[in-house]
Coordinates of C-alpha atoms and ligand atoms in Angstrom, one line a residue:
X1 CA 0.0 0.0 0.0
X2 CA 1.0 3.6 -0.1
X3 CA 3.2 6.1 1.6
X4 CA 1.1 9.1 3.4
X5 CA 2.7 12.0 4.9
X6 CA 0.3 13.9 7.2
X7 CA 1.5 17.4 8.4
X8 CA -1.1 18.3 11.1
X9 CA -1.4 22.2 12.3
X10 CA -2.7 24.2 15.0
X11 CA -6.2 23.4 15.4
X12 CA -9.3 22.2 16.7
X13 CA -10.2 19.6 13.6
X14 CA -6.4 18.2 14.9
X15 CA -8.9 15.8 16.7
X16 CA -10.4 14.7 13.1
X17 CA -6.6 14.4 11.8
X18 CA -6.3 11.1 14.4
X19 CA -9.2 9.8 12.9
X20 CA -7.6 10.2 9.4
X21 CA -4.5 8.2 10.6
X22 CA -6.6 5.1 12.1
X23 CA -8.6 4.5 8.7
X24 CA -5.8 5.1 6.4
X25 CA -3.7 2.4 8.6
X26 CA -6.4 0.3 8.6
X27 CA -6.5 0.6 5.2
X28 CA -3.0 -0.7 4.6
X29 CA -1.4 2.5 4.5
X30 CA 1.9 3.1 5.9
X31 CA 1.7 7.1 7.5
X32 CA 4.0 9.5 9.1
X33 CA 3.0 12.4 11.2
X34 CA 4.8 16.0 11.4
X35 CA 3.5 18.2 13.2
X36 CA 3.5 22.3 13.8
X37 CA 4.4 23.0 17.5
X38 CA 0.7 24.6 17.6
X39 CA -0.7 21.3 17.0
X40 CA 0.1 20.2 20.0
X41 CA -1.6 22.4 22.0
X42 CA -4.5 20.6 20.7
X43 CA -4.0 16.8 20.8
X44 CA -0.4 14.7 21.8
X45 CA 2.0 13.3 19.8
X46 CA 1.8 9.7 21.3
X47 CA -1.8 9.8 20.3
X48 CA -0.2 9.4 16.5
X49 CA 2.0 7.7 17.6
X50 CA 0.3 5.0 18.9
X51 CA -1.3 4.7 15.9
X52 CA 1.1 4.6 13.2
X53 CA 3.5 3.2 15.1
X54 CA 6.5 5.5 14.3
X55 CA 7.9 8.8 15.7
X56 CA 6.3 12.0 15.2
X57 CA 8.4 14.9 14.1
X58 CA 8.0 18.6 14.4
X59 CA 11.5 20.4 14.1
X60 CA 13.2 20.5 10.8
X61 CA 16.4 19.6 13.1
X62 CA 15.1 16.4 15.3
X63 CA 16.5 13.6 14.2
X64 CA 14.0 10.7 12.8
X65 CA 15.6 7.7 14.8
X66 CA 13.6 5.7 12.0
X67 CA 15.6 7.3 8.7
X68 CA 13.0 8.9 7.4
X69 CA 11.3 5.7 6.9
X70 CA 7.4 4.6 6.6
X71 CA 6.3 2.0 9.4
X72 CA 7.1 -2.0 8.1
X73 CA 10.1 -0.8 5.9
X74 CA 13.8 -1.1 6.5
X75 CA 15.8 1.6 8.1
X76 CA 18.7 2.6 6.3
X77 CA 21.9 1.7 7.1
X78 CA 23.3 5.8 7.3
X79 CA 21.4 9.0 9.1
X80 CA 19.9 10.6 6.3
X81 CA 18.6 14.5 6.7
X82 CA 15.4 13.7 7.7
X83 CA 13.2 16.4 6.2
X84 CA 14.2 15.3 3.4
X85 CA 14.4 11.5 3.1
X86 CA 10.6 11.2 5.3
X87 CA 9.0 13.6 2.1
X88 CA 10.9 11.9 -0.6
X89 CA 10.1 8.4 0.2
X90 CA 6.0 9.8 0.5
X91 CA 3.6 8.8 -2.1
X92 CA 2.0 11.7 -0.7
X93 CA 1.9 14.7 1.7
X94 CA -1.8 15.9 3.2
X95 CA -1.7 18.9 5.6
X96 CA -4.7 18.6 7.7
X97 CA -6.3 20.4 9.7
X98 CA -4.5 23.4 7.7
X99 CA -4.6 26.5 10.1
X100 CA -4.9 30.4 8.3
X101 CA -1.1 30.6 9.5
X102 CA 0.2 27.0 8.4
X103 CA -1.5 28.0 4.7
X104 CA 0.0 31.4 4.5
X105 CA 3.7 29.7 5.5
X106 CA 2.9 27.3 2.3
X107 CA 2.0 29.5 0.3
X108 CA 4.7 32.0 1.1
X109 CA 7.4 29.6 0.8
X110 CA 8.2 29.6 5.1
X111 CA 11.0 27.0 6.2
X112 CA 11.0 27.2 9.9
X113 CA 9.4 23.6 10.8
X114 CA 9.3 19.8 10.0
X115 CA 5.9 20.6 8.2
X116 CA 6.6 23.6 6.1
X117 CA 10.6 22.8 5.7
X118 CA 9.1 18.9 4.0
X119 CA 6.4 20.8 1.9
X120 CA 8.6 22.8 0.2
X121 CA 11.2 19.5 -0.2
X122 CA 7.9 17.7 -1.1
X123 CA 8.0 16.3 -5.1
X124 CA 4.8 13.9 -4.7
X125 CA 1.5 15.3 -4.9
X126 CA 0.6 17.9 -1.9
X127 CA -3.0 18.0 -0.5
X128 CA -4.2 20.7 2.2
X129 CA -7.1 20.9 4.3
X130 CA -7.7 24.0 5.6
X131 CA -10.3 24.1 9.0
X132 CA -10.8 27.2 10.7
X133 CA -13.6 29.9 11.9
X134 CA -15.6 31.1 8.9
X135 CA -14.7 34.9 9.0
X136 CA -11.1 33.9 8.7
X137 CA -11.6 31.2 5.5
X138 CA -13.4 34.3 4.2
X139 CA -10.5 36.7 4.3
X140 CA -8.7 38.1 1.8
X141 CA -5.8 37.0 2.6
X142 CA -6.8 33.3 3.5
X143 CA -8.3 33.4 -0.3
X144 CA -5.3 34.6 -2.0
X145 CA -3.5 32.1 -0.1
X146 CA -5.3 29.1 -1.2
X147 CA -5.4 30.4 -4.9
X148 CA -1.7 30.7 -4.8
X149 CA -1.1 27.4 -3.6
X150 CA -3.6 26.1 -5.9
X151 CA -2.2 28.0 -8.5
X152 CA 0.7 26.0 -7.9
X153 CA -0.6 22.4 -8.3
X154 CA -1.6 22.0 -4.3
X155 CA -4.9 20.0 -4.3
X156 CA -7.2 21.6 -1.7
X157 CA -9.6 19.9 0.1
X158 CA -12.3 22.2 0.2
X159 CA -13.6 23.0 3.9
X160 CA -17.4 22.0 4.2
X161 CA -20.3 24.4 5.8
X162 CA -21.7 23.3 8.8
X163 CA -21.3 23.5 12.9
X164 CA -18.2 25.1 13.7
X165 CA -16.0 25.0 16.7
X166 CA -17.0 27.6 18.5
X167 CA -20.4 27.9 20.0
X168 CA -23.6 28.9 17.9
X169 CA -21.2 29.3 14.8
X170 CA -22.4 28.1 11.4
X171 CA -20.3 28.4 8.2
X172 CA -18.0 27.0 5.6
X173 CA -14.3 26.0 7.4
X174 CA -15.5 22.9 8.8
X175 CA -12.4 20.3 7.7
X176 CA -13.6 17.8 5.6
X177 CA -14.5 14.2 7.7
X178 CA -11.8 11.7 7.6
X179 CA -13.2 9.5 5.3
X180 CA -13.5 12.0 2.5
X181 CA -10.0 13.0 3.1
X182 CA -8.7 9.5 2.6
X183 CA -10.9 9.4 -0.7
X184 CA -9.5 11.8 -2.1
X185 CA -5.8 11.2 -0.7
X186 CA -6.5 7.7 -2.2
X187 CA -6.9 9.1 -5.7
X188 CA -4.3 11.4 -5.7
X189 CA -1.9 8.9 -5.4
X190 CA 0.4 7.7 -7.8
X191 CA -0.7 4.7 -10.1
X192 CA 1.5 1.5 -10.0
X193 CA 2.7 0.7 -13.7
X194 CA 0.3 -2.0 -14.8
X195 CA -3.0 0.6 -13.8
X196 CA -6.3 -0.9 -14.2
X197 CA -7.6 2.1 -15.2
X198 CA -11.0 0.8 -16.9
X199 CA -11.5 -2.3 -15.9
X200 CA -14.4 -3.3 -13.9
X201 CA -13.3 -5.4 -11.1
X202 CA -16.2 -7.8 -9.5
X203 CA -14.9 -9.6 -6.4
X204 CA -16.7 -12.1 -3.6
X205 CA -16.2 -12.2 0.1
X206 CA -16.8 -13.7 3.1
X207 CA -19.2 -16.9 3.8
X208 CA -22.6 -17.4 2.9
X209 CA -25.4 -18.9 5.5
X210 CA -28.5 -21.0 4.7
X211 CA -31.3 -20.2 7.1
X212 CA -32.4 -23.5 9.1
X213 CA -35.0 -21.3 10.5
X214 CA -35.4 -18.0 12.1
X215 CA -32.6 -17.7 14.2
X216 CA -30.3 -19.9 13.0
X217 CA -27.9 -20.8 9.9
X218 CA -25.3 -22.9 8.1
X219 CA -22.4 -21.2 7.9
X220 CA -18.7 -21.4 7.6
X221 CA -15.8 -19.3 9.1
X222 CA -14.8 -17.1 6.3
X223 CA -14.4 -13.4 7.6
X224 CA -14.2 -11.7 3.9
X225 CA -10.5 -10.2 4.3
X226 CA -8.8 -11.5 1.7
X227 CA -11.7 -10.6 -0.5
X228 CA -12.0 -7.0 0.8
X229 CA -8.1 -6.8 0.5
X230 CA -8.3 -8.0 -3.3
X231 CA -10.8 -5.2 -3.9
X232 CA -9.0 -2.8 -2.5
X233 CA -5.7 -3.2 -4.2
X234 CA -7.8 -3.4 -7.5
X235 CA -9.4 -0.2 -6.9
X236 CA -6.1 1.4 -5.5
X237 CA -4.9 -0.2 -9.2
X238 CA -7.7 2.6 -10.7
X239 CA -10.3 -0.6 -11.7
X240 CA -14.2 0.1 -11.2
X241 CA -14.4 -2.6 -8.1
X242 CA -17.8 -4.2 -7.0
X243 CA -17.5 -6.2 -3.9
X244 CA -20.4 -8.8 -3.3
X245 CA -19.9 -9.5 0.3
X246 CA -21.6 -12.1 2.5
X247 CA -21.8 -11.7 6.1
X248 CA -18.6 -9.1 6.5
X249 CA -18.4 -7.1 9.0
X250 CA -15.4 -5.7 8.0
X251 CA -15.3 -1.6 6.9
X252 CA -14.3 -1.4 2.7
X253 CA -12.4 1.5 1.5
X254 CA -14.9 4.4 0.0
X255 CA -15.2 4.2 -3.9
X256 CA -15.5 0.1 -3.8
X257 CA -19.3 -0.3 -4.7
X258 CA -20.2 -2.7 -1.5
X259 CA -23.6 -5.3 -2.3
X260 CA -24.2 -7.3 0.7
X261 CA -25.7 -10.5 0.5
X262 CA -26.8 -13.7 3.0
X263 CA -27.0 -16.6 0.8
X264 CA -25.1 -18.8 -1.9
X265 CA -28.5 -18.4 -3.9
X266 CA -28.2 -14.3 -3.3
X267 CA -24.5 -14.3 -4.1
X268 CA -24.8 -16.2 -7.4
X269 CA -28.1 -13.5 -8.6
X270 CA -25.8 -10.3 -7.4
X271 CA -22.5 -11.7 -9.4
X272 CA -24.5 -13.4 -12.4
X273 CA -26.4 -9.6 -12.9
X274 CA -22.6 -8.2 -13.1
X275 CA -20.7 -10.9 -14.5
X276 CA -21.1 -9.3 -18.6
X277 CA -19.8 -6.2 -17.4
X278 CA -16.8 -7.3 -15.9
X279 CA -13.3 -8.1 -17.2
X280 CA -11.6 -9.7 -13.5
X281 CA -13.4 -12.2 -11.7
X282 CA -12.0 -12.7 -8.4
X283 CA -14.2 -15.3 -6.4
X284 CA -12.7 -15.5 -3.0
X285 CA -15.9 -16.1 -1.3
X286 CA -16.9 -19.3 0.4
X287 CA -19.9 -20.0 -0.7
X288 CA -21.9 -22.4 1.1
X289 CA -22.2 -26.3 -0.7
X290 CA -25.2 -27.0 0.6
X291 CA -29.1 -25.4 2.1
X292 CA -31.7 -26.7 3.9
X293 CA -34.1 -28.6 1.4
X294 CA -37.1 -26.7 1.3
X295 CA -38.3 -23.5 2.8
X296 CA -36.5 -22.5 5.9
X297 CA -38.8 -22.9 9.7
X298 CA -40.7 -19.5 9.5
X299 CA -40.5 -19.8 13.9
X300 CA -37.7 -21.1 15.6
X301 CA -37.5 -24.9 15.9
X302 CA -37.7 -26.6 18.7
X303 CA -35.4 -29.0 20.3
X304 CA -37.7 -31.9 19.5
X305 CA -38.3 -30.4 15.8
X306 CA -34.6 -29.6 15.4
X307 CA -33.7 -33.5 16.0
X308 CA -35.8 -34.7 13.6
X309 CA -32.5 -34.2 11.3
X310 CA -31.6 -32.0 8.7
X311 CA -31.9 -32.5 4.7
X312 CA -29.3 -31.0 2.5
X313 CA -29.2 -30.1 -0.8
X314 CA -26.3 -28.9 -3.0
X315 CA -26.3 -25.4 -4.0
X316 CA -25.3 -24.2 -7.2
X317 CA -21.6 -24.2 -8.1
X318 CA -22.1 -20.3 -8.9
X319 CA -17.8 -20.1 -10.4
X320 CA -18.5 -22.7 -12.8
X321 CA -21.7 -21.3 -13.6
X322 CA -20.3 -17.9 -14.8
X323 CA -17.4 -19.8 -16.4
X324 CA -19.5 -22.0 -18.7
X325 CA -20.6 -18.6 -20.4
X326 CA -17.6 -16.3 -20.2
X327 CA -15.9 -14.2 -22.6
X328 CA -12.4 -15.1 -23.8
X329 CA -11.3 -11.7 -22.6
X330 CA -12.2 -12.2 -18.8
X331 CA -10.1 -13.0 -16.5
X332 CA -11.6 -15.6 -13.6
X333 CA -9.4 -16.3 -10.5
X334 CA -11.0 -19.1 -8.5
X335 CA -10.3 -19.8 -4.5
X336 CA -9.3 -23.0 -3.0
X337 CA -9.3 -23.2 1.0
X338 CA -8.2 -26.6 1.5
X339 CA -7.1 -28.2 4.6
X340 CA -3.9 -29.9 4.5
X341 CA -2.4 -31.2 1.4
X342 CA -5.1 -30.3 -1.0
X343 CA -2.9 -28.8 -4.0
X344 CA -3.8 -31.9 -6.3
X345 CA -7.8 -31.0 -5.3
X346 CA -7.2 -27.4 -6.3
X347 CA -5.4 -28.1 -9.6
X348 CA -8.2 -30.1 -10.0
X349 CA -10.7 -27.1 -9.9
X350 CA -8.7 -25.4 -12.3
X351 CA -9.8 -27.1 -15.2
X352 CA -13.4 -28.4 -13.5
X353 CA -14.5 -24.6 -12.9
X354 CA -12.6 -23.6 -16.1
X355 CA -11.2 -20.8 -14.4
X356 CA -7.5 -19.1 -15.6
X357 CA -5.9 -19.9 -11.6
X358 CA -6.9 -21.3 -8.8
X359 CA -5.4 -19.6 -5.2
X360 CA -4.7 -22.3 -3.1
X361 CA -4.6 -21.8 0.3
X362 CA -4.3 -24.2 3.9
X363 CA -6.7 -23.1 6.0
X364 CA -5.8 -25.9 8.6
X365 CA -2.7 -23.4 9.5
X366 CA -4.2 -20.8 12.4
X367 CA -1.4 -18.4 11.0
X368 CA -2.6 -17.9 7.6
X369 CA -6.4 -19.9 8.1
X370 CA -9.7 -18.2 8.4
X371 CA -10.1 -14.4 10.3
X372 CA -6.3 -14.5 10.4
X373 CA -4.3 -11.2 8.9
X374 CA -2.1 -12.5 6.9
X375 CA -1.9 -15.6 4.0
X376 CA 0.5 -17.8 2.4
X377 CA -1.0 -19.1 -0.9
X378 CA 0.1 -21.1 -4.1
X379 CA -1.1 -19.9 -7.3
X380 CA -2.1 -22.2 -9.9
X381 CA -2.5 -22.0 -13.2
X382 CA -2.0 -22.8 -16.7
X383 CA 2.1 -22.3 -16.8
X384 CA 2.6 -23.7 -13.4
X385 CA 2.4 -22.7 -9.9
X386 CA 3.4 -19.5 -7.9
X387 CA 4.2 -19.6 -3.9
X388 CA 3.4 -16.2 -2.3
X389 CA 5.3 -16.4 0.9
X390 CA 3.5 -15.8 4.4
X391 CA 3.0 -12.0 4.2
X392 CA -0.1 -9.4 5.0
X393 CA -3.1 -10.5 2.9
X394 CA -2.7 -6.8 1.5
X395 CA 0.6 -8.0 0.1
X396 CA -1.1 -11.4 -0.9
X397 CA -3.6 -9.5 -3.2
X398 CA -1.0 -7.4 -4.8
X399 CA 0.6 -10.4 -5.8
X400 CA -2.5 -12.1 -6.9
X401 CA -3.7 -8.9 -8.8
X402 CA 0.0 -9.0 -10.6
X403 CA -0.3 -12.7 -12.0
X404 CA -3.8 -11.3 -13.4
X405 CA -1.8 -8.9 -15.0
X406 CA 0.3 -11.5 -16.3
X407 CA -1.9 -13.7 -17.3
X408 CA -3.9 -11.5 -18.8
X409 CA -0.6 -10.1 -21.5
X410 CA -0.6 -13.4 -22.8
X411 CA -0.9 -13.2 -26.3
X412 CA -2.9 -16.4 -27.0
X413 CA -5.5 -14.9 -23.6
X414 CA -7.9 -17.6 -22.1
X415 CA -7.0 -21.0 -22.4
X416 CA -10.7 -21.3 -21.7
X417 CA -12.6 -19.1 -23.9
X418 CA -15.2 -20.2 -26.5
X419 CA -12.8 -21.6 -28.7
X420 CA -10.5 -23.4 -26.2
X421 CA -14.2 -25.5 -25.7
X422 CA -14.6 -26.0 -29.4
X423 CA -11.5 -27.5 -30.2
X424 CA -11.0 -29.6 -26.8
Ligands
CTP1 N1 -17.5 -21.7 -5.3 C1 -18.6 -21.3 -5.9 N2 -19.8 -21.8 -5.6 C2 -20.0 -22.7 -4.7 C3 -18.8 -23.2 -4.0 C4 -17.6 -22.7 -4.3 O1 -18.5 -20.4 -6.8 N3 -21.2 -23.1 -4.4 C5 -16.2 -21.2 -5.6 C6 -15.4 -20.6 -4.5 O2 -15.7 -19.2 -4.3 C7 -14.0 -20.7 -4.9 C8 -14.0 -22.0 -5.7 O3 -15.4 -22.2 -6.1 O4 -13.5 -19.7 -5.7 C9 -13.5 -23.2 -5.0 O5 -14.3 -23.4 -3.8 P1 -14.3 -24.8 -3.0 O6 -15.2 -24.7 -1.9 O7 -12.8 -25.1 -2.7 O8 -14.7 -25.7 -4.2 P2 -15.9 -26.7 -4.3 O9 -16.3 -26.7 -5.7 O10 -17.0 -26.4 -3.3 O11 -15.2 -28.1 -4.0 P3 -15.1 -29.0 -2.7 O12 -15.9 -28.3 -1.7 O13 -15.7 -30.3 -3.2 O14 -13.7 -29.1 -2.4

């Protein structure tokens, strides 16, 4: 995931800025905090740093005992001059909450602090948020201010109208809420080569459940992460990205299109209405193999009813389904959660499913198994296999989403389109 650099100023929406910092680390995000010495006469530095994990800096002359580093990487093996080495390893720099002085130091070209010393050194694109009092945003001076940096290629997160700080006020300097913020931080940042600008992305998460009545369900123990974390990489890749999610109660990053469903039958309708629209299929969900034959208890069942036993029925294999009437250009990744030495079953369900690979994984490991935050998988396909080592499932996606790319540059495409299924 990316690199954020967060300068925080002197002021009230400081609060919001630590609200910024836990979703964009949630969201994979490696971030750094500077702050102006004013900030912290609003919140503390071990607040950020709690949270990101890494020092806060706020002179241009305090040495970063982490080398200008971003939390997870390698320090270097020399002191570099930290306000420069923190802003050029950033993907990106956000100022936020931007105070009326932090904006005119920007704009004026100041260099007498961590924060306005790495704007000026700062080469990747530069975000500000201003949040103050309304009369103030409305000045003539605040204005010209903004425009200049503007003028100058700064993005600016416009403030919204609304309560302000102080009592009774109404008016436009409200920061913008966290989760815009990372929105738009999100799509300022750099592309990696290989964008999926274009593409529409439909992706499946989590475990389905097949009501036995009322109350209760078959189930399995899928939590969705590695689904959400595929989706996520593919939008943070610039792809359109539907996620058709059952049963997860995780948070997805703003701009995936989220359609929440309960069962196998539910998740097959949502995918099969999107499936012609979509050049990647990535089906990580566990869908349950089998409901309850018939209609599901309307009450709760007793314990006498409930003993009666139980009769199954298979449910639809919905990743073949979708196979059997793809295009040669899409791209379908199947899921294998096996437990124990299931590789030969997965290679298997490459060519059963017709799908391009298969992502083997063994689930029987608590380490990389179901709910767990990181994966080790094998990836099958048609020229052989690929081990992902152990790693963050964030990491595990990026690696799944780059032997899509892969596969999808071959020049004879599909091995299972339309005519693959004519000549075989
Ligand atoms: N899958 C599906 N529909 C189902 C069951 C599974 O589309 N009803 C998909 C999964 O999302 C996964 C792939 O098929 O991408 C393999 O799932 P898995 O449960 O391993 O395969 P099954 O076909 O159910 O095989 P088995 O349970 O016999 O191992």
């Amino acid at each position: 995931m990316s690199r954020i650099l967060l300068g925080v100023s002197g002021g009230i929406a400081a609060y919001k800025a630590v609200e910024f910092v836990r979703l964009a680390t949630k969201a994979g995000h490696g971030v750094r905090v500077l702050m102006s010495a004013n900030a912290s006469r609003f919140i503390g530095a071990a607040t950020f740093e709690g949270i990101t994990g890494a020092p806060v800096l706020t002179s241009e002359f305090d040495p970063d005992p982490t080398g200008g580093t971003f939390p997870g990487e390698k320090r270097p093996d020399h002191d570099p001059i930290s306000h420069l080495e923190i802003v050029g390893n950033a993907d990106c720099f956000l100022v936020a909450p931007a105070s009326a002085g932090t904006l005119a130091k920007l704009a004026g070209g100041f260099a007498d602090s961590m924060l306005t010393t790495g704007f000026i050194a700062c080469t990747a694109p530069r975000l500000v948020a201003p949040a103050m009092n309304d009369k103030m945003y409305r000045d003539p001076a605040v204005v010209a201010n903004v425009e200049t940096l503007r003028s100058r290629g700064v993005m600016i997160c416009e403030p919204n109208s609304g309560d302000l700080a102080s009592r009774g006020e109404y008016g436009v300097g409200r920061m913008q809420e966290p989760e815009e913020l990372l929105a738009v931080v999100e799509s300022a940042l750099p592309r990696p080569t290989g964008s999926w600008d274009g593409m529409n992305v439909l992706v499946s998460a989590g475990g389905t459940r097949e009501p036995l009545d009322a109350v209760r369900f078959l189930g399995n123990r899928s939590s969705g992460k590695m689904g959400v974390a595929l989706a996520e990489e593919a939008l943070r890749r610039g792809a359109s990205v539907t996620l058709v999610a059952a049963n997860v109660a995780l948070e997805v990053a703003p701009g995936i299109e989220r359609v929440d469903v309960e069962t196998t039958a539910q998740m097959s309708d949502a995918l099969t209405e999107r499936f012609d629209a979509t050049d990647v299929l990535l089906m990580a969900a566990a869908p349950a193999d089998f409901t309850p034959s018939g209609d599901p208890a309307s009450g709760k069942l007793s314990r006498d009813e409930g003993s009666r036993g139980l009769e199954l029925e298979p449910t639809s294999d919905i990743l073949a389904g979708l196979a059997a009437r793809r295009r040669e250009s899409q791209t379908l990744i199947g899921f294998a959660a096996e437990v124990g030495d299931g590789i030969e079953r997965a290679r298997q369900k490459l060519s059963r499913k017709r799908v391009d690979a298969i992502v083997f994984n063994d689930v029987s490991r608590p380490e990389i198994g179901f709910d767990s935050a990181e994966n080790e998988v094998l990836i099958l396909d048609s020229e052989g296999e690929t081990l992902v080592p152990r790693a963050s499932k964030a990491s595990v996606a990026s690696a799944v989403l780059d032997r899509v790319d892969q596969i999808r540059s071959r020049p004879s495409g599909s091995p299972f389109g339309p005519e693959h299924f004519r000549s075989h």
